[in-house]
Each structure stands twice: as structure tokens, then as C-alpha cells.
Amino acid sequence: MNESLRNILTVGKRELSGYFNSPVAYVFIVIFLALNGFFTFMLGNLLERGEANLDAFLMWHPWLYLFLVPAAGMRLWSEERRVGTLELLLTMPIAAWEAIVGKFLACWIFIALALGLTFPVIFTVGYLGHPDYGTILTGYLGSFLLAGTYLSVTVMTSALTRNQVISFILSVVVCFLLIFAGWQPVTGLLVQWAPEWLVNIVSSLSVMPHFNTFTHGVIDLRAFTFFGSVITFCLFANSVILRGLRGA
Amino acid sequence: MIVVEHLSKDFGPKRAVNDVSFTVQKGEILGFLGPNGAGKSTTMRMLTGFIPPTVGRVTIGGFDVAEDPISAKRLIGYLPESAPCYSDMTVHGFLNFAAEIRGIHGAKREQAIRTAVGLCFLEGVLHQSVDTLSKGYRHRTCLAQAIIHDPEVLILDEPTDGLDPNQKHEIRLLLKRFGQNKAIIFSTHILEEVDAVCSRAIIIDRGRVVANGTPAELRARHKLAGSVALKTHGVAAESIKARLTTLGVVGKVETEATGSQVFVRVFPRDKTVNSELAKAVAQLAAREGWSFEDLRTEEGRLDEVFRSITLPDTVKPSE
């Protein structure tokens, strides 16, 4: 097996077991499922809509993830910094990027597991009518990618501080901007003074249109590229932050 | 095994480590001494590749830590200062992770864990969560992590810190045993440890190496090192002094009389530390018929040497 892959797996496995060795995993999963249920059935009125699709379920995910993903990932680096295990990890014979990717994947898999446990909602829409299972699949895929994008931001911000609360808040703010980048009041702030290309760049940073292509059953290469680019950028920024920590 | 050349580290405008050079061979145990904040931990962090040096080069087993960090790190076992462990894991889980990331697989891994656990006396807590452990156990868990791959180089930042006297003793025995076929650097501010364990010691103060030698050489820097103390009575201090100064090996003689008792301190002429001076003084005393109750050679005290060549951190350096 490739050495880098093995290192990523080792780090990831340790991180994942860290979730399940503490109550964090169980509390997170229960709350994730409870909130999903509440939003989907009570606020989204899935049962009264008379539509056999997952819109009432998926439409809440950008907002749910806004708080739950930073909560799941805020400890990834900040805890290592606080306890001092960062020194241990980075003096092991592994590259920093392998540790970053390992941590990121572990947490992503953990969130995917929580997402996977929402499967009864598929049976519900199946009971309601004849859903398009392809759209359901792309919807889940979009939700998974969205979570990964938020998570990459969280991993990055958690390297900035040894305090988990600060790490959480920073992450929420950045993810919030990622949602609202394309929103008129935000672009309106820029339109007054910023050149048009900047306005265009900022408004194209929004995750919402890309997420929506997936929930509409479309697999768009541009959406993949977008999520992939944000994740790559944030993980790279993470490695720069770690290098800065060690250099200072 | 370990070659350190002109290592310096700046933190902003402050120079934490200043032009430190030394080497450690296989089979050597180097004690790294210095007051708090002298740059011991910073130097060790540069040796292990955790932080890059501002200037200078570190080579471990022929691998440049800056250019080929992975190969260099493979040879190192490292115990960081606060002995950090992943507190959400069991001792076994933590050591399993350390072994796995060091590339130990299959049956060898369980074997390596068993060996490290045995050496660090962790059998009783093997399946306990790290965050329920006492400080001593946590310290030894982190030490076990450092030796799990039987590394050629051990870098230990205060390995006996927070241990009780029995545990300290065990760790020293362990270091001595390892020292036979590894290159070891460990930092400490317990000076007796240097005598008990080290083959060589470096004293570092405000980022600079101020002394480098065997424990005996360092002790010889003590102002009383090599002198002979003699306690007599019934003889006049003046005549003792006069007789002693006729001996060729004797340099300065100091006497101090309390009642009929005279305390004499004889310094060697050439400042060497050996038993020649004591022998000569004893022979003279026998010839003269002085009755003495104590005669011994002062070996020098490491703690006073340490104090005399380092500044306490309560004193502002005057540069």
C-alpha cells in the first residue's frame, strides 16, 4: 500500500475512533437526526406537501450544517494545539498534508454516517408517492459535498486557535459568508464601490446555486469543481497555517 | 548520530537559541542542562523537526532534518516537554496508533507494544483511558510511545519530570540501558541525574552553550574541585600551614581554627583533580604525628558549577 495513503488512514482511523470513544459522536448523531426530523416534518411539512421529493428535507441542510459541521470539526486542530499532541503528531514520520487530509476525511466520514442515518426519510417519500430515486441520490451527494465544503473551512479555522469556541465561531462566520456571498444585500454592499469583477467573484463563491443543482437532480461538473476547489483551497490554507505555527 | 551545526532560532526580535553546535555518538547519553527558558526545549524541537531553525543545520543518522524530515524522524523517538497524549484513547490504543504510524504492522506491532509497556511499567493501566491516568502514568505512556519503534536516537525533554523517586530511578536505569546502543539526548534540571546517567553534559544558558564535557570535567570547574579538606586538632594552624607548603604538589593553603580544632583546605598547585594531593597530605600528617579525623578530596559540586556559569532568570542580563 502506498505510504501516504497508509499514513492518511492511520491518522483518520485515530480521529474517527476519537469521536466514538467519547459521547461526542452519539450526541452529535442524535441531535443531527432530531433536528433533521423537526425541520423536515414540522417546518418543511413533508407529509402535507403532497410531493414525493426530498426538497423539504434537503432545503434545511445548508442551515443545519452551518452549526453542526463546525461543532463536529472545531476540535480537529485546536484540541491538538491545546493538549500539545500537535508536537507529537508533527514529529512522527508523516507529512503535514497527510495529517490534514486524514483528519478531514475522518470527520467527513463521520458526518456522512450521520447523514446516512437519515435514510428513513427516503422510505417516507417512497410511501408518499413515486419519487425519482436518481434525484434523491444526487440530493444526498450534494448534501455530502456541501458538508465537506463547510468542514474544510472548519478544519482550517480550527488550526488558527487552541480555543475550540473561537474555532467554532470563526468557522460559522466563514460558512455563513459562503451561503450569503451571492445574496443581494451582500453583493449590494460591494456594488457601490467594488469593481464588477470583484462583485462577480464574490457572488460566485456562494454554495447555494451549486447545492441546488444537485437537489434538482443535476450532476453539474461546475458544481463538483466548485466544491472541490473550495475544499482544496481550505486544506492548503490549513497547511500554510500549520507551517506558520511551527515557524513562529 | 546527531550532528548539530551552528543552530540558531529567533522568535521575533528575541534570539532563543544562539549558535549551538554539538554532536552525539551512538552509545552516548548527553544531558542537556540549563535554567528555565535557556532554550533547551526550543533546541530539542529543532532537532526533532517540529520547528525549523532560523540558521544552522541538524543531521540525524546522516539525514538532514530540513531536507529529508521523514527519513530523519523515522530514526527519532521523541518525548515532548509536557508529555502530551491523546486523552480520548486507551493506553493500548494510543501505543497502537504510535506503532502503526511508525510503520510497525502485523504481529510485530503487538510485540512492540508489549515490550514498550513492559519497559515503562504500564501493564496495570493498559486498557485504561489516558485521561484517567495520574501524571506519572501519562508521562510513562508518552515515553513508551517514544521507544516503541526501538529508535536509534532518543530525544527526551525532561523524562523524569513529575515522577516519584522510585519511578525516576527506574527511568534512569532504562536510559542507561538504552544508552549502550543508542544516541540519547535528554534535558533535565536535576543535577544528580547528570551524574547518575550521562556520559556527557551540555549546559546552555540564554541560548548559548556555556559548558560541554563529562560530568567529572564539569565538576572540575568548581572552585573547590581538587582541593583536600583536613580536620585536625591539637596542632597550631600556623605550623600546619608552614609544613604543608613545603610539599611540591601543594598550591594555596587555607586554615580556620575553632578552639583546638583546625580546619585546613589545601589546593593543588596545578588545579588537577586526583588522589595524589590527598595521599601526600596524609603521608605528611602521619610523619608529623598530627591527629586528624577527616581527610577527603573535594570533587566539586555540579550545582555550584551550574550556578556559577548560568544566570538565574531573576537576574536581568546586562548586555
Coordinates of C-alpha atoms in Angstrom, one line a residue:
Chain A
M1 CA 0.0 0.0 0.0
N2 CA 1.1 3.5 -0.8
E3 CA 2.9 5.1 2.2
S4 CA 1.0 8.4 2.1
L5 CA -2.3 6.6 1.9
R6 CA -1.4 4.4 4.9
N7 CA -0.5 7.5 6.9
I8 CA -3.7 9.2 6.0
L9 CA -5.6 6.1 7.0
T10 CA -3.8 5.8 10.3
V11 CA -4.4 9.4 11.2
G12 CA -8.0 9.2 10.0
K13 CA -8.7 6.0 12.0
R14 CA -7.4 7.5 15.2
E15 CA -9.5 10.6 14.6
L16 CA -12.6 8.6 13.9
S17 CA -12.1 6.4 16.9
G18 CA -11.7 9.6 18.9
Y19 CA -15.3 10.5 18.1
F20 CA -16.7 7.2 19.2
N21 CA -14.6 6.9 22.3
S22 CA -16.3 10.0 23.7
P23 CA -20.0 10.9 23.9
V24 CA -19.4 13.5 21.1
A25 CA -20.4 11.1 18.3
Y26 CA -23.6 9.9 19.9
V27 CA -24.7 13.4 21.0
F28 CA -24.0 14.7 17.5
I29 CA -25.8 12.0 15.7
V30 CA -28.9 12.2 17.9
I31 CA -29.1 15.9 17.6
F32 CA -28.4 15.8 13.9
L33 CA -31.3 13.3 13.3
A34 CA -33.7 15.1 15.7
L35 CA -33.1 18.5 14.1
N36 CA -33.5 17.0 10.6
G37 CA -36.7 15.4 11.6
F38 CA -38.1 18.5 13.2
F39 CA -37.2 20.7 10.2
T40 CA -38.4 18.3 7.6
F41 CA -41.7 17.3 9.1
M42 CA -42.7 20.2 11.3
L43 CA -41.3 23.2 9.4
G44 CA -41.0 21.6 5.9
N45 CA -44.4 19.9 6.2
L46 CA -43.1 16.9 4.2
L47 CA -46.3 14.9 4.8
E48 CA -48.7 17.7 3.9
R49 CA -46.9 18.9 0.8
G50 CA -48.2 16.1 -1.4
E51 CA -44.8 15.9 -3.2
A52 CA -42.7 12.8 -3.3
N53 CA -39.3 14.5 -3.3
L54 CA -36.7 15.5 -0.7
D55 CA -36.9 19.3 -1.1
A56 CA -38.5 19.7 2.4
F57 CA -35.6 17.7 3.8
L58 CA -32.6 19.0 1.8
M59 CA -33.5 22.7 1.8
W60 CA -32.6 22.9 5.5
H61 CA -29.1 21.3 5.1
P62 CA -27.1 24.5 4.4
W63 CA -28.5 25.9 7.6
L64 CA -28.2 22.8 9.7
Y65 CA -24.6 22.2 8.6
L66 CA -23.8 25.9 9.3
F67 CA -23.8 25.0 13.0
L68 CA -23.4 21.2 13.2
V69 CA -20.4 20.9 10.9
P70 CA -18.3 23.4 12.8
A71 CA -19.4 21.7 16.0
A72 CA -18.2 18.4 14.7
G73 CA -14.9 19.7 13.4
M74 CA -13.9 22.5 15.7
R75 CA -11.6 20.3 17.8
L76 CA -9.6 18.8 15.0
W77 CA -6.5 21.0 15.4
S78 CA -7.4 23.3 18.3
E79 CA -7.5 20.3 20.7
E80 CA -4.1 19.1 19.4
R81 CA -2.7 22.6 20.0
R82 CA -4.3 22.9 23.5
V83 CA -3.1 19.5 24.7
G84 CA 0.3 19.6 22.9
T85 CA -0.2 16.5 20.9
L86 CA 0.4 18.6 17.8
E87 CA 4.1 18.4 18.6
L88 CA 3.8 14.6 18.8
L89 CA 1.9 14.3 15.6
L90 CA 4.1 16.6 13.6
T91 CA 7.3 14.9 14.8
M92 CA 6.0 11.5 13.6
P93 CA 7.4 10.4 10.3
I94 CA 4.5 11.7 8.3
A95 CA 4.0 14.8 6.1
A96 CA 1.7 17.6 7.5
W97 CA -0.6 17.3 4.5
E98 CA -1.2 13.6 5.3
A99 CA -2.3 14.6 8.8
I100 CA -4.6 17.3 7.4
V101 CA -6.2 15.0 4.9
G102 CA -6.6 12.2 7.4
K103 CA -8.3 14.5 9.9
F104 CA -10.6 16.0 7.2
L105 CA -11.6 12.6 5.8
A106 CA -12.3 11.2 9.3
C107 CA -14.7 13.9 10.2
W108 CA -16.3 13.9 6.7
I109 CA -16.9 10.2 7.0
F110 CA -18.4 10.8 10.5
I111 CA -20.8 13.4 9.1
A112 CA -21.6 11.1 6.2
L113 CA -22.5 8.4 8.6
A114 CA -24.9 10.8 10.4
L115 CA -26.3 11.8 7.0
G116 CA -26.7 8.2 6.1
L117 CA -28.8 7.6 9.2
T118 CA -31.5 9.9 7.8
F119 CA -32.4 7.1 5.3
P120 CA -35.9 6.6 6.8
V121 CA -36.8 9.9 5.0
I122 CA -36.4 8.0 1.7
F123 CA -38.9 5.4 2.7
T124 CA -41.2 8.2 3.8
V125 CA -41.2 9.8 0.3
G126 CA -41.4 6.3 -1.2
Y127 CA -44.6 5.8 0.8
L128 CA -46.0 9.1 -0.2
G129 CA -45.7 8.6 -4.0
H130 CA -43.3 7.6 -6.7
P131 CA -40.1 9.6 -6.1
D132 CA -37.3 9.9 -8.6
Y133 CA -34.6 7.9 -6.9
G134 CA -31.9 9.4 -9.1
T135 CA -32.8 12.9 -7.8
I136 CA -32.7 11.6 -4.3
L137 CA -29.2 10.2 -4.9
T138 CA -27.9 13.4 -6.3
G139 CA -29.5 15.3 -3.5
Y140 CA -27.7 13.2 -0.9
L141 CA -24.5 13.6 -2.9
G142 CA -24.9 17.4 -2.9
S143 CA -25.6 17.4 0.8
F144 CA -22.5 15.3 1.3
L145 CA -20.3 17.7 -0.8
L146 CA -21.8 20.7 1.0
A147 CA -20.9 19.2 4.4
G148 CA -17.3 18.6 3.1
T149 CA -17.0 22.2 1.9
Y150 CA -18.1 23.5 5.3
L151 CA -15.8 21.0 7.0
S152 CA -12.8 22.1 5.0
V153 CA -13.4 25.7 6.4
T154 CA -13.8 24.3 9.9
V155 CA -10.6 22.3 9.7
M156 CA -8.8 25.4 8.6
T157 CA -10.1 27.7 11.3
S158 CA -9.5 25.1 14.0
A159 CA -5.8 25.3 13.2
L160 CA -5.9 29.1 13.9
T161 CA -6.6 28.8 17.6
R162 CA -6.2 26.5 20.6
N163 CA -9.6 27.5 21.8
Q164 CA -12.5 25.4 20.4
V165 CA -15.1 28.1 20.9
I166 CA -13.2 30.6 18.8
S167 CA -12.6 27.9 16.3
F168 CA -16.4 27.2 16.2
I169 CA -17.4 30.9 15.8
L170 CA -14.8 31.6 13.1
S171 CA -16.0 28.7 11.2
V172 CA -19.6 29.6 11.4
V173 CA -18.9 33.1 10.2
V174 CA -16.9 31.9 7.2
C175 CA -19.6 29.3 6.3
F176 CA -22.2 31.9 6.7
L177 CA -20.4 34.1 4.2
L178 CA -20.2 31.1 1.8
I179 CA -24.0 30.9 2.0
F180 CA -24.7 34.6 1.6
A181 CA -22.0 35.5 -0.9
G182 CA -24.5 35.6 -3.7
W183 CA -27.3 37.2 -1.7
Q184 CA -28.4 40.6 -3.0
P185 CA -27.8 42.5 0.3
V186 CA -24.2 41.2 0.4
T187 CA -23.5 41.9 -3.2
G188 CA -25.3 45.2 -2.8
L189 CA -22.7 46.2 -0.2
L190 CA -20.0 45.7 -2.8
V191 CA -21.7 47.0 -5.9
Q192 CA -21.4 50.6 -4.6
W193 CA -17.7 50.7 -4.7
A194 CA -16.1 47.4 -5.8
P195 CA -15.2 46.8 -9.5
E196 CA -17.6 44.5 -11.3
W197 CA -15.1 41.6 -11.5
L198 CA -14.8 41.5 -7.7
V199 CA -18.6 41.5 -7.3
N200 CA -18.8 38.6 -9.7
I201 CA -16.1 36.7 -7.9
V202 CA -17.8 37.2 -4.5
S203 CA -21.2 36.3 -5.7
S204 CA -19.8 33.2 -7.4
L205 CA -18.5 32.0 -4.1
S206 CA -21.9 31.1 -2.9
V207 CA -22.5 27.5 -2.2
M208 CA -26.3 27.8 -2.7
P209 CA -26.6 27.6 -6.5
H210 CA -24.2 24.7 -6.7
F211 CA -26.0 22.8 -4.0
N212 CA -29.3 23.5 -5.7
T213 CA -28.2 21.9 -9.0
F214 CA -27.7 18.6 -7.0
T215 CA -31.1 18.8 -5.3
H216 CA -32.7 19.3 -8.7
G217 CA -31.2 16.1 -9.8
V218 CA -28.5 17.5 -12.0
I219 CA -24.9 16.5 -11.7
D220 CA -23.0 19.5 -12.9
L221 CA -19.3 19.4 -13.5
R222 CA -19.0 23.0 -12.5
A223 CA -20.6 22.3 -9.1
F224 CA -18.1 19.5 -8.5
T225 CA -15.3 21.8 -9.5
F226 CA -16.6 24.5 -7.1
F227 CA -16.9 22.2 -4.1
G228 CA -13.6 20.6 -4.9
S229 CA -11.8 23.9 -5.3
V230 CA -13.1 25.3 -2.0
I231 CA -12.0 22.1 -0.2
T232 CA -8.6 22.1 -1.8
F233 CA -8.1 25.7 -1.1
C234 CA -9.0 25.4 2.6
L235 CA -6.9 22.3 3.2
F236 CA -4.0 24.0 1.5
A237 CA -4.5 27.1 3.6
N238 CA -4.6 24.8 6.6
S239 CA -1.1 23.5 5.7
V240 CA 0.1 27.1 5.4
I241 CA -1.3 27.9 8.9
L242 CA 0.4 24.9 10.4
R243 CA 3.7 25.9 8.8
G244 CA 3.3 29.3 10.3
L245 CA 2.6 27.9 13.7
R246 CA 5.8 25.9 13.6
G247 CA 7.9 28.7 12.2
A248 CA 6.8 31.4 14.7
Chain B
M1 CA 24.4 10.0 15.0
I2 CA 23.2 13.5 15.9
V3 CA 25.1 16.4 14.4
V4 CA 24.1 19.9 15.3
E5 CA 25.8 22.8 13.5
H6 CA 25.5 26.5 14.4
L7 CA 21.9 26.2 15.3
S8 CA 20.0 29.5 16.0
K9 CA 16.4 30.3 16.4
D10 CA 14.8 33.8 16.5
F11 CA 11.3 34.4 17.9
G12 CA 10.6 37.9 16.6
P13 CA 13.5 40.1 17.8
K14 CA 14.4 37.6 20.5
R15 CA 17.2 35.1 19.9
A16 CA 16.1 32.0 21.8
V17 CA 18.9 29.7 20.6
N18 CA 22.2 31.2 19.6
D19 CA 24.8 29.3 17.6
V20 CA 24.6 25.9 19.3
S21 CA 26.8 23.1 17.9
F22 CA 27.4 19.6 19.3
T23 CA 27.4 16.0 18.2
V24 CA 26.2 12.9 19.9
Q25 CA 27.6 9.5 19.0
K26 CA 25.9 6.1 19.3
G27 CA 26.4 4.9 22.9
E28 CA 26.5 8.4 24.3
I29 CA 24.0 9.9 26.7
L30 CA 24.0 13.6 26.6
G31 CA 22.5 15.5 29.4
F32 CA 21.1 18.9 28.4
L33 CA 21.1 21.3 31.3
G34 CA 20.1 24.9 31.7
P35 CA 17.9 27.2 33.6
N36 CA 14.2 27.5 32.6
G37 CA 13.9 29.4 29.4
A38 CA 17.5 28.8 28.4
G39 CA 16.5 27.3 25.0
K40 CA 16.6 23.6 25.8
S41 CA 13.1 22.8 24.6
T42 CA 13.5 25.0 21.5
T43 CA 16.7 23.2 20.6
M44 CA 15.0 19.9 21.0
R45 CA 12.1 21.0 18.9
M46 CA 14.5 21.9 16.1
L47 CA 16.3 18.5 16.4
T48 CA 13.0 16.7 16.0
G49 CA 11.9 18.8 13.1
F50 CA 8.9 20.3 14.9
I51 CA 10.2 23.9 14.2
P52 CA 12.6 24.9 11.6
P53 CA 15.8 26.6 12.7
T54 CA 16.5 30.3 11.7
V55 CA 20.1 29.4 10.9
G56 CA 22.0 26.2 11.1
R57 CA 21.7 22.5 10.3
V58 CA 20.7 19.3 12.1
T59 CA 21.6 15.9 10.8
I60 CA 20.2 12.7 12.3
G61 CA 21.8 9.5 11.2
G62 CA 23.1 11.3 8.1
F63 CA 19.6 12.7 7.1
D64 CA 19.2 16.5 7.1
V65 CA 16.2 17.3 9.2
A66 CA 15.2 20.2 7.0
E67 CA 15.7 18.4 3.6
D68 CA 14.6 14.9 4.4
P69 CA 12.5 15.2 7.5
I70 CA 10.6 11.9 7.1
S71 CA 13.8 9.8 7.0
A72 CA 15.3 11.7 9.9
K73 CA 12.1 11.5 12.0
R74 CA 11.9 7.7 11.4
L75 CA 15.1 7.4 13.5
I76 CA 14.0 9.5 16.3
G77 CA 11.9 8.7 19.4
Y78 CA 10.7 12.0 21.0
L79 CA 9.2 12.8 24.3
P80 CA 8.0 16.4 24.2
E81 CA 8.2 18.6 27.3
S82 CA 4.7 18.2 28.7
A83 CA 4.4 14.5 27.6
P84 CA 1.2 15.0 25.6
C85 CA -1.0 12.0 24.9
Y86 CA -4.3 11.7 23.1
S87 CA -6.5 11.7 26.1
D88 CA -9.6 10.1 24.4
M89 CA -7.7 6.9 23.8
T90 CA -6.7 4.0 26.0
V91 CA -3.0 3.4 26.7
H92 CA -3.1 0.4 24.3
G93 CA -5.0 2.3 21.6
F94 CA -2.5 5.2 21.8
L95 CA 0.5 2.9 21.6
N96 CA -1.1 1.0 18.8
F97 CA -1.5 4.3 16.9
A98 CA 2.1 5.3 17.6
A99 CA 3.3 1.9 16.3
E100 CA 1.1 2.0 13.3
I101 CA 2.2 5.4 12.2
R102 CA 5.8 4.2 12.7
G103 CA 5.1 1.5 10.2
I104 CA 5.1 -1.4 12.5
H105 CA 2.5 -3.9 11.3
G106 CA 1.1 -7.4 12.0
A107 CA 2.3 -9.5 14.8
K108 CA 5.4 -7.2 15.3
R109 CA 3.1 -4.4 16.4
E110 CA 1.6 -6.3 19.4
Q111 CA 5.2 -7.4 20.2
A112 CA 6.5 -3.8 20.1
I113 CA 3.6 -2.6 22.3
R114 CA 4.2 -5.4 24.9
T115 CA 7.9 -4.5 25.0
A116 CA 7.4 -0.8 25.5
V117 CA 4.6 -1.4 28.0
G118 CA 7.0 -3.7 30.0
L119 CA 9.8 -1.2 29.9
C120 CA 7.7 1.7 31.1
F121 CA 5.7 -0.3 33.7
L122 CA 2.3 0.3 32.1
E123 CA 0.8 -3.3 32.4
G124 CA -1.6 -2.2 35.1
V125 CA -3.2 0.6 33.1
L126 CA -3.0 -0.9 29.5
H127 CA -6.8 -0.7 28.9
Q128 CA -7.4 2.4 30.9
S129 CA -8.3 5.7 29.2
V130 CA -5.4 8.1 29.1
D131 CA -7.4 10.9 30.7
T132 CA -8.0 8.9 33.8
L133 CA -4.3 8.3 34.4
S134 CA -2.1 10.0 37.0
K135 CA 0.6 12.3 35.8
G136 CA 3.4 9.7 36.3
Y137 CA 1.5 7.1 34.2
R138 CA 0.7 9.6 31.5
H139 CA 4.4 10.6 31.4
R140 CA 5.4 7.0 31.0
T141 CA 2.8 6.4 28.4
C142 CA 4.3 9.2 26.3
L143 CA 7.7 7.7 26.9
A144 CA 6.5 4.3 25.8
Q145 CA 5.4 6.0 22.6
A146 CA 8.9 7.3 22.1
I147 CA 10.6 4.0 22.4
I148 CA 8.0 1.8 20.7
H149 CA 10.0 1.6 17.4
D150 CA 13.3 0.9 19.2
P151 CA 14.7 4.1 17.7
E152 CA 18.4 4.8 17.2
V153 CA 18.0 8.3 18.5
L154 CA 16.1 9.3 21.6
I155 CA 15.3 12.9 22.4
L156 CA 13.7 13.3 25.7
D157 CA 12.6 16.6 27.2
E158 CA 12.6 16.2 30.9
P159 CA 11.9 12.4 31.0
T160 CA 11.8 12.2 34.8
D161 CA 9.7 15.3 35.4
G162 CA 6.7 14.6 37.6
L163 CA 7.8 11.1 38.6
D164 CA 8.2 9.8 42.2
P165 CA 11.8 8.9 43.3
N166 CA 11.3 5.2 42.5
Q167 CA 10.0 5.9 39.0
K168 CA 12.8 8.3 38.5
H169 CA 15.3 5.6 39.4
E170 CA 13.7 3.2 37.0
I171 CA 13.7 5.6 34.1
R172 CA 17.4 6.4 34.8
L173 CA 18.2 2.7 34.7
L174 CA 16.2 2.4 31.4
L175 CA 18.2 5.3 29.9
K176 CA 21.5 3.8 30.9
R177 CA 20.5 0.5 29.3
F178 CA 19.3 2.2 26.1
G179 CA 22.4 4.3 26.2
Q180 CA 24.6 1.4 25.3
N181 CA 23.4 1.2 21.7
K182 CA 21.5 4.5 21.1
A183 CA 22.3 8.1 20.9
I184 CA 20.3 9.9 23.7
I185 CA 19.8 13.5 24.5
F186 CA 17.7 14.3 27.5
S187 CA 17.1 17.6 29.2
T188 CA 16.8 17.9 33.0
H189 CA 17.4 20.3 35.7
I190 CA 18.0 17.6 38.3
L191 CA 21.8 17.7 38.6
E192 CA 22.2 14.4 40.3
E193 CA 20.6 12.8 37.2
V194 CA 23.6 14.0 35.2
D195 CA 26.0 12.2 37.5
A196 CA 23.8 9.1 37.6
V197 CA 23.2 8.8 33.8
C198 CA 25.1 11.0 31.5
S199 CA 28.3 10.2 29.7
R200 CA 28.5 13.9 28.8
A201 CA 26.6 17.1 29.6
I202 CA 26.0 20.4 27.9
I203 CA 25.0 23.4 29.9
I204 CA 23.0 26.0 27.9
D205 CA 22.2 29.5 29.1
R206 CA 20.3 32.2 27.3
G207 CA 20.5 30.2 24.1
R208 CA 24.3 29.6 24.2
V209 CA 26.3 26.5 25.1
V210 CA 28.4 27.6 28.1
A211 CA 29.8 24.2 29.0
N212 CA 30.3 20.9 27.3
G213 CA 32.1 18.0 28.9
T214 CA 31.9 14.8 31.0
P215 CA 30.2 15.2 34.4
A216 CA 33.7 15.0 36.0
E217 CA 35.1 17.7 33.8
L218 CA 32.2 19.9 34.7
R219 CA 32.7 19.3 38.4
A220 CA 36.4 20.1 38.0
R221 CA 35.3 23.7 37.1
H222 CA 34.1 24.1 40.7
K223 CA 36.4 26.5 42.6
L224 CA 37.0 23.9 45.3
A225 CA 37.4 21.0 42.9
G226 CA 40.6 19.0 43.6
S227 CA 41.2 20.6 47.0
V228 CA 41.8 18.5 50.1
A229 CA 39.9 19.2 53.3
L230 CA 41.6 18.1 56.5
K231 CA 40.3 18.4 60.1
T232 CA 42.9 18.1 62.8
H233 CA 43.3 19.1 66.5
G234 CA 46.0 19.8 68.9
V235 CA 48.3 21.4 66.3
A236 CA 48.8 25.1 65.7
A237 CA 47.3 26.3 62.4
E238 CA 50.5 28.2 61.5
S239 CA 52.8 25.2 61.7
I240 CA 50.4 23.0 59.7
K241 CA 50.4 25.7 57.0
A242 CA 54.1 26.0 57.0
R243 CA 54.7 22.3 56.8
L244 CA 52.1 21.8 54.0
T245 CA 53.5 24.5 51.8
T246 CA 56.9 22.6 51.7
L247 CA 55.1 19.9 49.6
G248 CA 55.6 20.2 45.9
V249 CA 52.1 19.4 44.9
V250 CA 50.5 22.0 47.2
G251 CA 49.4 25.4 46.0
K252 CA 47.4 27.6 48.3
V253 CA 46.6 26.5 51.9
E254 CA 43.8 28.0 53.9
T255 CA 43.3 27.3 57.6
E256 CA 40.5 28.0 60.0
A257 CA 40.9 27.4 63.7
T258 CA 38.0 26.9 66.2
G259 CA 39.3 26.2 69.7
S260 CA 41.8 23.4 69.4
Q261 CA 40.3 22.1 66.2
V262 CA 41.8 23.3 62.9
F263 CA 40.1 23.0 59.5
V264 CA 42.6 23.0 56.7
R265 CA 41.9 23.3 53.0
V266 CA 44.8 22.5 50.7
F267 CA 44.6 23.4 47.0
P268 CA 46.6 21.6 44.4
R269 CA 49.3 23.6 42.6
D270 CA 48.2 22.6 39.1
K271 CA 44.4 22.5 39.6
T272 CA 44.0 18.8 38.7
V273 CA 41.5 16.6 40.4
N274 CA 43.1 13.3 41.6
S275 CA 44.1 11.5 44.7
E276 CA 47.8 12.5 44.6
L277 CA 47.3 15.5 46.8
A278 CA 45.3 13.6 49.4
K279 CA 48.0 10.9 49.5
A280 CA 50.7 13.5 50.0
V281 CA 48.8 15.3 52.7
A282 CA 48.0 12.0 54.5
Q283 CA 51.7 11.0 54.4
L284 CA 52.8 14.3 55.8
A285 CA 50.2 14.2 58.6
A286 CA 51.4 10.7 59.6
R287 CA 55.1 11.8 59.6
E288 CA 54.3 14.8 61.7
G289 CA 52.1 12.8 64.0
W290 CA 49.1 15.1 63.5
S291 CA 45.8 13.5 64.7
F292 CA 43.2 14.1 62.1
E293 CA 39.6 12.9 62.0
D294 CA 38.6 13.7 58.4
L295 CA 40.5 14.0 55.1
R296 CA 38.9 14.0 51.8
T297 CA 39.3 15.3 48.2
E298 CA 36.6 17.7 47.1
E299 CA 35.3 16.6 43.7
G300 CA 33.4 19.8 43.0
R301 CA 29.7 20.2 43.1
L302 CA 27.8 20.3 39.9
D303 CA 25.0 22.5 41.3
E304 CA 27.5 25.2 42.2
V305 CA 29.2 25.0 38.9
F306 CA 25.8 25.2 37.3
R307 CA 25.0 28.3 39.4
S308 CA 28.3 30.0 38.7
I309 CA 28.1 29.7 34.9
T310 CA 24.4 30.4 34.4
L311 CA 22.4 33.4 35.4
P312 CA 19.2 32.9 37.4
D313 CA 16.3 34.1 35.4
T314 CA 15.5 36.6 38.2
V315 CA 18.7 38.5 37.2
K316 CA 18.4 40.7 34.1
P317 CA 21.3 40.0 31.7
S318 CA 23.3 43.2 31.5
E319 CA 24.1 43.1 27.8

